[in-house]
């Protein structure tokens, strides 16, 4: 719009004409926004608020009388407040480049004054202290002209041909050189040790490689030898198994032959020996019996007489059943059992008689029966018959015809 002016962000718009500004300033200050300005009646100018730079190169004499060439750079700008803008506008609005020239001169004077109160050692080692003192002493003057300093940097300090700084730095240089030499020697030693370690590792690796190769070669040789021996070993094992089988077969055949010999020779021989033994024992027993019979013929005659009387004993025992009430339950088998019981009873009676006779024989050491009238009396359970010369049932001869024992 015609007559409306807006300053840049790094500028201050100064409007002159008309009313005065704050504090009786000859112009009004506008920053950060636009303003309608009447043409012809008002005049507008712009003051830069951006950063400016000023370089100072000055020869200064130290407290020790040593001349030093100092080079410094000052970064400054117009203050953002209205007072600083008004001060700077009144001084530099027509020629704003003069701000750098004036700032350099101001700092050059303060720099000479500060360096004159310090030694070379302090200046070289404490540059930040030097810059801080220069800023402090120049701050008031810079504020009067509306400028503020953002930073002061001492770029270089040189003593020219005097060599004072070099001499001052000589011990440090020597120490640094010595340390550098020591470091170089240590580096060389470390490099040598590293080379030796690398060589040792290479040798160790070569040794391990040779050992592994030898082990692989030995393993391959063993495998080849084992493969070469596999066939003969298999044949030997097969032959060994065949021999074992043949040996077992021979043992079985020998055992079978032994059994056959036992069956064919030993058993028949044992049977023959047993037969001979039994025959011999029988013959001995027969001879013993004959001897005993010969010694006790009367005893044999008595046993024969008792045997001859057995039917009569059974008959007498059966006679006792004639008046008994006997029930036969199982027919013919029951009758047979009764008959068998009668015979057994007769045998029992006969055995009792024998025992009684044996008891009498114990009283008669000669083993002969007592002779009375030459007859034996047998009585049934209900009757007692006298000894007569009548022939008894089952007897083949009379009692008087009984053979007499022979004297051997």
mmCIF file of C-alpha atoms in Angstrom:
data_model
loop_
_atom_site.group_PDB
_atom_site.id
_atom_site.type_symbol
_atom_site.label_atom_id
_atom_site.label_comp_id
_atom_site.label_asym_id
_atom_site.label_seq_id
_atom_site.Cartn_x
_atom_site.Cartn_y
_atom_site.Cartn_z
ATOM 1 C CA UNK A 1 0.000 0.000 0.000
ATOM 2 C CA UNK A 2 1.285 3.403 -0.811
ATOM 3 C CA UNK A 3 2.984 5.007 2.224
ATOM 4 C CA UNK A 4 3.036 1.840 4.390
ATOM 5 C CA UNK A 5 6.612 0.748 5.235
ATOM 6 C CA UNK A 6 7.845 -2.418 6.964
ATOM 7 C CA UNK A 7 11.443 -2.915 8.227
ATOM 8 C CA UNK A 8 13.376 -6.189 7.733
ATOM 9 C CA UNK A 9 13.843 -8.511 10.738
ATOM 10 C CA UNK A 10 17.474 -7.317 11.167
ATOM 11 C CA UNK A 11 16.698 -3.655 10.635
ATOM 12 C CA UNK A 12 15.282 -0.769 12.609
ATOM 13 C CA UNK A 13 13.078 1.735 10.759
ATOM 14 C CA UNK A 14 13.788 5.337 11.747
ATOM 15 C CA UNK A 15 11.018 7.827 10.889
ATOM 16 C CA UNK A 16 11.935 11.466 11.056
ATOM 17 C CA UNK A 17 9.640 14.463 10.699
ATOM 18 C CA UNK A 18 6.539 15.189 12.636
ATOM 19 C CA UNK A 19 6.501 14.278 16.283
ATOM 20 C CA UNK A 20 9.686 13.454 18.076
ATOM 21 C CA UNK A 21 10.435 10.008 19.445
ATOM 22 C CA UNK A 22 10.845 8.853 23.006
ATOM 23 C CA UNK A 23 13.137 10.909 25.196
ATOM 24 C CA UNK A 24 13.235 13.758 22.768
ATOM 25 C CA UNK A 25 14.869 11.717 20.004
ATOM 26 C CA UNK A 26 14.845 13.349 16.592
ATOM 27 C CA UNK A 27 13.119 10.287 15.068
ATOM 28 C CA UNK A 28 10.772 7.493 15.895
ATOM 29 C CA UNK A 29 12.052 3.863 16.053
ATOM 30 C CA UNK A 30 9.974 1.054 14.586
ATOM 31 C CA UNK A 31 11.126 -2.630 14.739
ATOM 32 C CA UNK A 32 9.321 -5.854 14.000
ATOM 33 C CA UNK A 33 6.165 -4.320 12.426
ATOM 34 C CA UNK A 34 5.059 -1.903 9.703
ATOM 35 C CA UNK A 35 4.083 1.706 9.909
ATOM 36 C CA UNK A 36 2.096 4.076 7.653
ATOM 37 C CA UNK A 37 4.338 6.938 6.663
ATOM 38 C CA UNK A 38 2.985 10.057 4.978
ATOM 39 C CA UNK A 39 4.933 10.789 1.894
ATOM 40 C CA UNK A 40 6.721 14.075 1.610
ATOM 41 C CA UNK A 41 5.962 14.877 5.249
ATOM 42 C CA UNK A 42 7.897 11.980 6.726
ATOM 43 C CA UNK A 43 11.284 10.513 5.889
ATOM 44 C CA UNK A 44 12.205 6.867 6.519
ATOM 45 C CA UNK A 45 15.686 5.381 6.915
ATOM 46 C CA UNK A 46 16.850 1.918 8.035
ATOM 47 C CA UNK A 47 19.616 1.018 10.543
ATOM 48 C CA UNK A 48 21.066 -2.476 10.379
ATOM 49 C CA UNK A 49 20.806 -4.639 13.477
ATOM 50 C CA UNK A 50 22.807 -7.555 12.042
ATOM 51 C CA UNK A 51 26.154 -8.827 13.265
ATOM 52 C CA UNK A 52 29.203 -6.851 12.277
ATOM 53 C CA UNK A 53 32.897 -7.722 12.428
ATOM 54 C CA UNK A 54 35.962 -5.688 13.153
ATOM 55 C CA UNK A 55 39.582 -6.868 12.978
ATOM 56 C CA UNK A 56 42.326 -5.436 15.178
ATOM 57 C CA UNK A 57 46.023 -5.839 14.377
ATOM 58 C CA UNK A 58 48.120 -3.992 16.944
ATOM 59 C CA UNK A 59 51.654 -3.985 18.302
ATOM 60 C CA UNK A 60 51.550 -3.967 22.070
ATOM 61 C CA UNK A 61 54.328 -3.763 24.653
ATOM 62 C CA UNK A 62 54.119 -6.098 27.619
ATOM 63 C CA UNK A 63 54.970 -5.439 31.210
ATOM 64 C CA UNK A 64 58.432 -6.880 30.495
ATOM 65 C CA UNK A 65 59.013 -4.417 27.631
ATOM 66 C CA UNK A 66 58.666 -7.044 24.922
ATOM 67 C CA UNK A 67 56.753 -5.962 21.828
ATOM 68 C CA UNK A 68 54.046 -8.358 20.738
ATOM 69 C CA UNK A 69 52.064 -8.286 17.553
ATOM 70 C CA UNK A 70 48.470 -9.158 18.469
ATOM 71 C CA UNK A 71 45.716 -9.927 16.046
ATOM 72 C CA UNK A 72 42.079 -10.031 17.336
ATOM 73 C CA UNK A 73 38.587 -10.179 15.896
ATOM 74 C CA UNK A 74 35.559 -8.459 17.485
ATOM 75 C CA UNK A 75 31.975 -9.486 16.736
ATOM 76 C CA UNK A 76 29.483 -6.706 17.576
ATOM 77 C CA UNK A 77 26.063 -5.259 16.679
ATOM 78 C CA UNK A 78 23.645 -2.470 17.467
ATOM 79 C CA UNK A 79 21.706 -3.128 20.654
ATOM 80 C CA UNK A 80 18.060 -4.196 20.352
ATOM 81 C CA UNK A 81 16.679 -1.601 22.791
ATOM 82 C CA UNK A 82 15.448 1.810 21.599
ATOM 83 C CA UNK A 83 18.174 3.690 23.449
ATOM 84 C CA UNK A 84 20.963 1.751 21.710
ATOM 85 C CA UNK A 85 19.244 2.165 18.362
ATOM 86 C CA UNK A 86 18.842 5.876 18.877
ATOM 87 C CA UNK A 87 22.516 6.253 19.946
ATOM 88 C CA UNK A 88 23.790 4.224 17.013
ATOM 89 C CA UNK A 89 21.394 5.967 14.581
ATOM 90 C CA UNK A 90 22.560 9.375 15.596
ATOM 91 C CA UNK A 91 26.218 8.370 15.104
ATOM 92 C CA UNK A 92 26.293 5.911 12.214
ATOM 93 C CA UNK A 93 23.026 6.252 10.243
ATOM 94 C CA UNK A 94 24.620 8.274 7.448
ATOM 95 C CA UNK A 95 27.738 6.009 7.305
ATOM 96 C CA UNK A 96 27.135 2.687 8.943
ATOM 97 C CA UNK A 97 30.576 1.317 7.906
ATOM 98 C CA UNK A 98 32.135 3.591 10.482
ATOM 99 C CA UNK A 99 30.863 1.277 13.214
ATOM 100 C CA UNK A 100 33.547 -1.311 12.382
ATOM 101 C CA UNK A 101 36.334 1.293 12.160
ATOM 102 C CA UNK A 102 35.426 2.932 15.431
ATOM 103 C CA UNK A 103 34.968 -0.381 17.211
ATOM 104 C CA UNK A 104 38.454 -1.506 16.054
ATOM 105 C CA UNK A 105 40.071 1.615 17.312
ATOM 106 C CA UNK A 106 38.319 1.399 20.673
ATOM 107 C CA UNK A 107 39.429 -2.203 21.194
ATOM 108 C CA UNK A 108 42.967 -1.510 19.984
ATOM 109 C CA UNK A 109 43.386 1.071 22.718
ATOM 110 C CA UNK A 110 41.999 -1.200 25.423
ATOM 111 C CA UNK A 111 44.086 -4.105 24.105
ATOM 112 C CA UNK A 112 47.324 -2.106 24.413
ATOM 113 C CA UNK A 113 46.404 -1.019 27.908
ATOM 114 C CA UNK A 114 45.604 -4.562 29.112
ATOM 115 C CA UNK A 115 48.673 -6.175 27.473
ATOM 116 C CA UNK A 116 50.909 -3.484 29.031
ATOM 117 C CA UNK A 117 49.886 -4.746 32.471
ATOM 118 C CA UNK A 118 50.623 -8.446 31.751
ATOM 119 C CA UNK A 119 53.702 -10.576 31.109
ATOM 120 C CA UNK A 120 54.340 -12.588 28.000
ATOM 121 C CA UNK A 121 53.777 -15.826 29.896
ATOM 122 C CA UNK A 122 50.385 -14.612 31.133
ATOM 123 C CA UNK A 123 49.369 -13.393 27.711
ATOM 124 C CA UNK A 124 50.399 -16.643 26.005
ATOM 125 C CA UNK A 125 48.935 -18.970 28.598
ATOM 126 C CA UNK A 126 45.858 -16.941 29.586
ATOM 127 C CA UNK A 127 44.389 -15.591 26.382
ATOM 128 C CA UNK A 128 40.842 -15.967 27.656
ATOM 129 C CA UNK A 129 41.656 -13.796 30.635
ATOM 130 C CA UNK A 130 43.050 -11.133 28.294
ATOM 131 C CA UNK A 131 39.904 -11.161 26.151
ATOM 132 C CA UNK A 132 37.612 -10.951 29.207
ATOM 133 C CA UNK A 133 39.482 -7.919 30.602
ATOM 134 C CA UNK A 134 39.353 -6.128 27.243
ATOM 135 C CA UNK A 135 35.611 -6.716 26.997
ATOM 136 C CA UNK A 136 34.988 -5.472 30.499
ATOM 137 C CA UNK A 137 36.916 -2.235 29.979
ATOM 138 C CA UNK A 138 35.311 -1.499 26.581
ATOM 139 C CA UNK A 139 31.728 -2.319 27.501
ATOM 140 C CA UNK A 140 30.898 1.163 28.816
ATOM 141 C CA UNK A 141 32.267 2.976 25.786
ATOM 142 C CA UNK A 142 30.561 0.619 23.380
ATOM 143 C CA UNK A 143 27.232 1.132 25.142
ATOM 144 C CA UNK A 144 27.513 4.895 24.714
ATOM 145 C CA UNK A 145 27.587 4.542 20.955
ATOM 146 C CA UNK A 146 24.773 1.981 20.996
ATOM 147 C CA UNK A 147 26.887 -1.092 20.273
ATOM 148 C CA UNK A 148 27.256 -4.379 22.150
ATOM 149 C CA UNK A 149 30.084 -6.893 21.731
ATOM 150 C CA UNK A 150 29.172 -10.516 21.345
ATOM 151 C CA UNK A 151 32.732 -11.940 21.395
ATOM 152 C CA UNK A 152 36.397 -11.080 21.280
ATOM 153 C CA UNK A 153 38.878 -13.621 19.910
ATOM 154 C CA UNK A 154 42.684 -13.293 20.179
ATOM 155 C CA UNK A 155 43.749 -14.982 16.983
ATOM 156 C CA UNK A 156 47.542 -14.688 17.198
ATOM 157 C CA UNK A 157 50.341 -13.351 19.372
ATOM 158 C CA UNK A 158 53.788 -12.931 17.813
ATOM 159 C CA UNK A 159 56.993 -11.476 19.290
ATOM 160 C CA UNK A 160 58.625 -10.919 15.905
ATOM 161 C CA UNK A 161 62.400 -11.448 15.831
ATOM 162 C CA UNK A 162 62.996 -11.390 19.576
ATOM 163 C CA UNK A 163 62.478 -15.150 19.933
ATOM 164 C CA UNK A 164 61.166 -14.776 23.457
ATOM 165 C CA UNK A 165 58.157 -16.936 22.902
ATOM 166 C CA UNK A 166 60.296 -19.531 21.164
ATOM 167 C CA UNK A 167 62.774 -19.502 24.040
ATOM 168 C CA UNK A 168 59.934 -19.745 26.505
ATOM 169 C CA UNK A 169 58.574 -22.700 24.655
ATOM 170 C CA UNK A 170 61.976 -24.370 24.213
ATOM 171 C CA UNK A 171 61.773 -26.491 27.428
ATOM 172 C CA UNK A 172 58.313 -27.491 26.512
ATOM 173 C CA UNK A 173 59.481 -28.260 22.998
ATOM 174 C CA UNK A 174 62.357 -30.304 24.384
ATOM 175 C CA UNK A 175 60.040 -32.145 26.720
ATOM 176 C CA UNK A 176 57.615 -32.679 23.907
ATOM 177 C CA UNK A 177 60.420 -33.864 21.644
ATOM 178 C CA UNK A 178 61.691 -36.152 24.386
ATOM 179 C CA UNK A 179 58.226 -37.482 24.928
ATOM 180 C CA UNK A 180 57.869 -37.839 21.184
ATOM 181 C CA UNK A 181 61.143 -39.758 21.008
ATOM 182 C CA UNK A 182 60.087 -41.937 23.921
ATOM 183 C CA UNK A 183 56.760 -42.475 22.297
ATOM 184 C CA UNK A 184 58.492 -43.285 19.034
ATOM 185 C CA UNK A 185 60.829 -45.722 20.793
ATOM 186 C CA UNK A 186 57.902 -47.308 22.553
ATOM 187 C CA UNK A 187 56.068 -47.451 19.285
ATOM 188 C CA UNK A 188 59.096 -49.073 17.635
ATOM 189 C CA UNK A 189 59.406 -51.544 20.511
ATOM 190 C CA UNK A 190 55.707 -52.296 20.339
ATOM 191 C CA UNK A 191 56.026 -52.727 16.595
ATOM 192 C CA UNK A 192 58.996 -55.083 17.064
ATOM 193 C CA UNK A 193 57.129 -57.039 19.726
ATOM 194 C CA UNK A 194 54.096 -57.144 17.478
ATOM 195 C CA UNK A 195 56.266 -58.430 14.625
ATOM 196 C CA UNK A 196 57.815 -61.038 16.913
ATOM 197 C CA UNK A 197 54.401 -62.040 18.195
ATOM 198 C CA UNK A 198 53.114 -62.247 14.642
ATOM 199 C CA UNK A 199 56.130 -64.360 13.642
ATOM 200 C CA UNK A 200 55.615 -66.597 16.690
ATOM 201 C CA UNK A 201 51.959 -66.989 15.879
ATOM 202 C CA UNK A 202 52.797 -67.788 12.278
ATOM 203 C CA UNK A 203 55.313 -70.394 13.438
ATOM 204 C CA UNK A 204 52.792 -71.812 15.904
ATOM 205 C CA UNK A 205 50.153 -71.888 13.185
ATOM 206 C CA UNK A 206 52.597 -73.599 10.838
ATOM 207 C CA UNK A 207 53.451 -76.143 13.562
ATOM 208 C CA UNK A 208 49.804 -76.830 14.306
ATOM 209 C CA UNK A 209 49.114 -77.121 10.596
ATOM 210 C CA UNK A 210 51.965 -79.624 10.216
ATOM 211 C CA UNK A 211 50.715 -81.592 13.236
ATOM 212 C CA UNK A 212 47.179 -81.670 11.885
ATOM 213 C CA UNK A 213 48.435 -82.719 8.460
ATOM 214 C CA UNK A 214 50.517 -85.476 10.073
ATOM 215 C CA UNK A 215 47.509 -86.643 12.105
ATOM 216 C CA UNK A 216 45.340 -86.641 8.984
ATOM 217 C CA UNK A 217 48.022 -88.538 7.085
ATOM 218 C CA UNK A 218 48.360 -91.092 9.923
ATOM 219 C CA UNK A 219 44.601 -91.488 10.073
ATOM 220 C CA UNK A 220 44.453 -92.013 6.299
ATOM 221 C CA UNK A 221 47.264 -94.579 6.553
ATOM 222 C CA UNK A 222 45.437 -96.392 9.370
ATOM 223 C CA UNK A 223 42.233 -96.387 7.358
ATOM 224 C CA UNK A 224 44.024 -97.752 4.314
ATOM 225 C CA UNK A 225 45.783 -100.416 6.415
ATOM 226 C CA UNK A 226 42.502 -101.330 8.055
ATOM 227 C CA UNK A 227 40.840 -101.542 4.646
ATOM 228 C CA UNK A 228 43.714 -103.700 3.387
ATOM 229 C CA UNK A 229 43.412 -105.996 6.407
ATOM 230 C CA UNK A 230 39.635 -106.194 6.259
ATOM 231 C CA UNK A 231 39.599 -108.976 3.658
ATOM 232 C CA UNK A 232 42.171 -111.276 5.343
ATOM 233 C CA UNK A 233 40.611 -110.613 8.750
ATOM 234 C CA UNK A 234 37.183 -111.509 7.409
ATOM 235 C CA UNK A 235 38.536 -114.725 5.889
ATOM 236 C CA UNK A 236 40.388 -115.530 9.118
ATOM 237 C CA UNK A 237 37.216 -114.939 11.148
ATOM 238 C CA UNK A 238 35.270 -117.141 8.732
ATOM 239 C CA UNK A 239 37.878 -119.904 9.007
ATOM 240 C CA UNK A 240 37.875 -119.524 12.768
ATOM 241 C CA UNK A 241 34.116 -119.911 12.831
ATOM 242 C CA UNK A 242 34.395 -122.980 10.569
ATOM 243 C CA UNK A 243 37.038 -124.501 12.860
ATOM 244 C CA UNK A 244 34.878 -123.739 15.890
ATOM 245 C CA UNK A 245 31.915 -125.419 14.221
ATOM 246 C CA UNK A 246 34.057 -128.430 13.239
ATOM 247 C CA UNK A 247 35.439 -128.634 16.772
ATOM 248 C CA UNK A 248 31.940 -128.547 18.229
ATOM 249 C CA UNK A 249 30.833 -131.209 15.749
ATOM 250 C CA UNK A 250 33.824 -133.390 16.679
ATOM 251 C CA UNK A 251 33.038 -132.943 20.372
ATOM 252 C CA UNK A 252 29.436 -133.908 19.780
ATOM 253 C CA UNK A 253 30.535 -136.943 17.743
ATOM 254 C CA UNK A 254 32.981 -137.948 20.487
ATOM 255 C CA UNK A 255 30.255 -137.547 23.091
ATOM 256 C CA UNK A 256 27.864 -139.586 20.951
ATOM 257 C CA UNK A 257 30.515 -142.254 20.453
ATOM 258 C CA UNK A 258 31.122 -142.270 24.193
ATOM 259 C CA UNK A 259 27.431 -142.766 24.791
ATOM 260 C CA UNK A 260 27.385 -145.532 22.188
ATOM 261 C CA UNK A 261 30.344 -147.210 23.893
ATOM 262 C CA UNK A 262 28.584 -146.893 27.225
ATOM 263 C CA UNK A 263 25.454 -148.418 25.718
ATOM 264 C CA UNK A 264 27.335 -151.123 23.807
ATOM 265 C CA UNK A 265 30.111 -152.052 26.221
ATOM 266 C CA UNK A 266 29.772 -150.506 29.675
ATOM 267 C CA UNK A 267 26.075 -151.147 30.228
ATOM 268 C CA UNK A 268 26.205 -154.762 29.062
ATOM 269 C CA UNK A 269 29.323 -155.290 31.169
ATOM 270 C CA UNK A 270 27.631 -153.735 34.175
ATOM 271 C CA UNK A 271 24.517 -155.839 33.538
ATOM 272 C CA UNK A 272 26.658 -158.966 33.253
ATOM 273 C CA UNK A 273 28.527 -158.054 36.408
ATOM 274 C CA UNK A 274 25.228 -157.422 38.172
ATOM 275 C CA UNK A 275 23.900 -160.751 36.904
ATOM 276 C CA UNK A 276 27.018 -162.552 38.097
ATOM 277 C CA UNK A 277 26.787 -160.744 41.438
ATOM 278 C CA UNK A 278 23.117 -161.640 41.794
ATOM 279 C CA UNK A 279 23.838 -165.273 40.832
ATOM 280 C CA UNK A 280 26.709 -165.367 43.264
ATOM 281 C CA UNK A 281 24.558 -163.862 45.974
ATOM 282 C CA UNK A 282 21.764 -166.284 45.135
ATOM 283 C CA UNK A 283 24.176 -169.191 45.213
ATOM 284 C CA UNK A 284 25.546 -167.972 48.511
ATOM 285 C CA UNK A 285 22.058 -167.544 49.826
ATOM 286 C CA UNK A 286 21.129 -171.006 48.536
ATOM 287 C CA UNK A 287 24.136 -172.493 50.193
ATOM 288 C CA UNK A 288 23.311 -170.607 53.359
ATOM 289 C CA UNK A 289 19.732 -171.809 53.220
ATOM 290 C CA UNK A 290 20.884 -175.342 52.552
ATOM 291 C CA UNK A 291 23.231 -175.067 55.478
ATOM 292 C CA UNK A 292 20.535 -173.697 57.691
ATOM 293 C CA UNK A 293 18.083 -176.305 56.423
ATOM 294 C CA UNK A 294 20.580 -178.992 57.072
ATOM 295 C CA UNK A 295 21.134 -177.582 60.544
ATOM 296 C CA UNK A 296 17.455 -177.212 61.323
ATOM 297 C CA UNK A 297 15.680 -179.934 59.432
ATOM 298 C CA UNK A 298 13.259 -180.419 62.249
ATOM 299 C CA UNK A 299 12.208 -176.788 61.984
ATOM 300 C CA UNK A 300 11.461 -177.210 58.293
ATOM 301 C CA UNK A 301 9.443 -180.347 59.059
ATOM 302 C CA UNK A 302 7.480 -178.434 61.639
ATOM 303 C CA UNK A 303 6.715 -175.590 59.165
ATOM 304 C CA UNK A 304 5.552 -178.175 56.669
ATOM 305 C CA UNK A 305 3.289 -179.714 59.232
ATOM 306 C CA UNK A 306 1.791 -176.310 60.002
ATOM 307 C CA UNK A 307 1.238 -175.647 56.340
ATOM 308 C CA UNK A 308 -0.434 -179.015 55.996
ATOM 309 C CA UNK A 309 -2.759 -178.076 58.853
ATOM 310 C CA UNK A 310 -3.775 -174.757 57.227
ATOM 311 C CA UNK A 311 -6.874 -176.152 55.441
ATOM 312 C CA UNK A 312 -8.084 -177.627 58.711
ATOM 313 C CA UNK A 313 -7.598 -174.242 60.453
ATOM 314 C CA UNK A 314 -9.590 -172.508 57.738
ATOM 315 C CA UNK A 315 -12.285 -175.127 57.941
ATOM 316 C CA UNK A 316 -12.561 -174.719 61.678
ATOM 317 C CA UNK A 317 -12.758 -170.955 61.289
ATOM 318 C CA UNK A 318 -15.425 -171.305 58.609
ATOM 319 C CA UNK A 319 -17.394 -173.614 60.889
ATOM 320 C CA UNK A 320 -17.850 -170.705 63.269
ATOM 321 C CA UNK A 321 -19.877 -168.888 60.560
ATOM 322 C CA UNK A 322 -22.451 -171.634 60.189
ATOM 323 C CA UNK A 323 -24.675 -170.247 62.971
ATOM 324 C CA UNK A 324 -23.947 -166.567 62.224
ATOM 325 C CA UNK A 325 -26.352 -164.180 60.482
ATOM 326 C CA UNK A 326 -24.234 -162.882 57.602
ATOM 327 C CA UNK A 327 -25.639 -160.574 54.872
ATOM 328 C CA UNK A 328 -23.743 -160.600 51.606
ATOM 329 C CA UNK A 329 -24.269 -157.285 49.875
ATOM 330 C CA UNK A 330 -22.325 -157.576 46.672
ATOM 331 C CA UNK A 331 -22.970 -161.130 45.497
ATOM 332 C CA UNK A 332 -20.089 -163.226 44.346
ATOM 333 C CA UNK A 333 -17.600 -160.496 45.123
ATOM 334 C CA UNK A 334 -18.838 -160.404 48.693
ATOM 335 C CA UNK A 335 -18.469 -164.162 49.043
ATOM 336 C CA UNK A 336 -14.979 -163.935 47.677
ATOM 337 C CA UNK A 337 -14.124 -161.273 50.205
ATOM 338 C CA UNK A 338 -15.443 -163.482 53.049
ATOM 339 C CA UNK A 339 -13.411 -166.424 51.768
ATOM 340 C CA UNK A 340 -10.363 -164.299 51.501
ATOM 341 C CA UNK A 341 -10.944 -163.100 55.058
ATOM 342 C CA UNK A 342 -11.173 -166.732 56.272
ATOM 343 C CA UNK A 343 -7.919 -167.587 54.565
ATOM 344 C CA UNK A 344 -6.302 -164.501 56.053
ATOM 345 C CA UNK A 345 -7.613 -165.514 59.465
ATOM 346 C CA UNK A 346 -6.146 -168.955 59.005
ATOM 347 C CA UNK A 347 -2.828 -167.473 58.030
ATOM 348 C CA UNK A 348 -2.949 -165.261 61.087
ATOM 349 C CA UNK A 349 -3.631 -168.226 63.311
ATOM 350 C CA UNK A 350 -0.795 -170.080 61.592
ATOM 351 C CA UNK A 351 1.524 -167.147 62.176
ATOM 352 C CA UNK A 352 0.519 -167.041 65.861
ATOM 353 C CA UNK A 353 1.242 -170.720 66.197
ATOM 354 C CA UNK A 354 4.620 -170.172 64.567
ATOM 355 C CA UNK A 355 5.417 -167.377 66.962
ATOM 356 C CA UNK A 356 4.411 -169.568 69.931
ATOM 357 C CA UNK A 357 6.576 -172.327 68.571
ATOM 358 C CA UNK A 358 9.408 -169.882 68.079
ATOM 359 C CA UNK A 359 8.968 -168.881 71.686
ATOM 360 C CA UNK A 360 9.235 -172.519 72.681
ATOM 361 C CA UNK A 361 12.265 -172.751 70.435
ATOM 362 C CA UNK A 362 13.792 -169.975 72.468
ATOM 363 C CA UNK A 363 13.326 -172.218 75.491
ATOM 364 C CA UNK A 364 14.707 -175.155 73.476
ATOM 365 C CA UNK A 365 18.155 -174.183 72.312
ATOM 366 C CA UNK A 366 18.429 -177.164 70.065
ATOM 367 C CA UNK A 367 15.777 -175.742 67.874
ATOM 368 C CA UNK A 368 13.773 -178.956 67.886
ATOM 369 C CA UNK A 369 10.113 -179.308 68.826
ATOM 370 C CA UNK A 370 9.281 -180.978 72.064
ATOM 371 C CA UNK A 371 8.302 -184.541 71.563
ATOM 372 C CA UNK A 372 5.589 -186.140 73.650
ATOM 373 C CA UNK A 373 3.660 -188.782 72.057
ATOM 374 C CA UNK A 374 4.764 -187.559 68.619
ATOM 375 C CA UNK A 375 1.506 -185.688 67.849
ATOM 376 C CA UNK A 376 0.475 -182.005 67.631
ATOM 377 C CA UNK A 377 -2.820 -180.915 69.019
ATOM 378 C CA UNK A 378 -4.812 -178.202 67.138
ATOM 379 C CA UNK A 379 -8.077 -176.913 68.498
ATOM 380 C CA UNK A 380 -10.689 -174.829 66.839
ATOM 381 C CA UNK A 381 -12.441 -171.894 68.467
ATOM 382 C CA UNK A 382 -15.387 -173.954 69.815
ATOM 383 C CA UNK A 383 -14.058 -177.513 69.971
ATOM 384 C CA UNK A 384 -11.014 -179.312 71.267
ATOM 385 C CA UNK A 385 -10.185 -182.588 69.627
ATOM 386 C CA UNK A 386 -7.770 -185.034 71.129
ATOM 387 C CA UNK A 387 -4.769 -186.102 69.204
ATOM 388 C CA UNK A 388 -5.633 -189.343 67.394
ATOM 389 C CA UNK A 389 -4.058 -191.402 64.768
ATOM 390 C CA UNK A 390 -6.909 -190.645 62.361
ATOM 391 C CA UNK A 391 -5.988 -189.003 59.102
ATOM 392 C CA UNK A 392 -6.957 -185.347 58.960
ATOM 393 C CA UNK A 393 -8.484 -183.715 55.912
ATOM 394 C CA UNK A 394 -5.839 -182.546 53.537
ATOM 395 C CA UNK A 395 -3.160 -184.792 55.017
ATOM 396 C CA UNK A 396 -1.422 -187.231 52.743
ATOM 397 C CA UNK A 397 -0.136 -189.514 55.510
ATOM 398 C CA UNK A 398 -0.869 -190.403 59.095
ATOM 399 C CA UNK A 399 0.838 -188.655 61.889
ATOM 400 C CA UNK A 400 2.752 -191.810 62.696
ATOM 401 C CA UNK A 401 4.096 -191.923 59.060
ATOM 402 C CA UNK A 402 5.536 -188.309 59.277
ATOM 403 C CA UNK A 403 9.221 -188.334 58.238
ATOM 404 C CA UNK A 404 11.729 -187.946 61.013
ATOM 405 C CA UNK A 405 14.459 -185.457 60.862
ATOM 406 C CA UNK A 406 17.820 -186.737 59.625
ATOM 407 C CA UNK A 407 20.965 -186.234 61.415
ATOM 408 C CA UNK A 408 23.438 -184.618 59.174
#
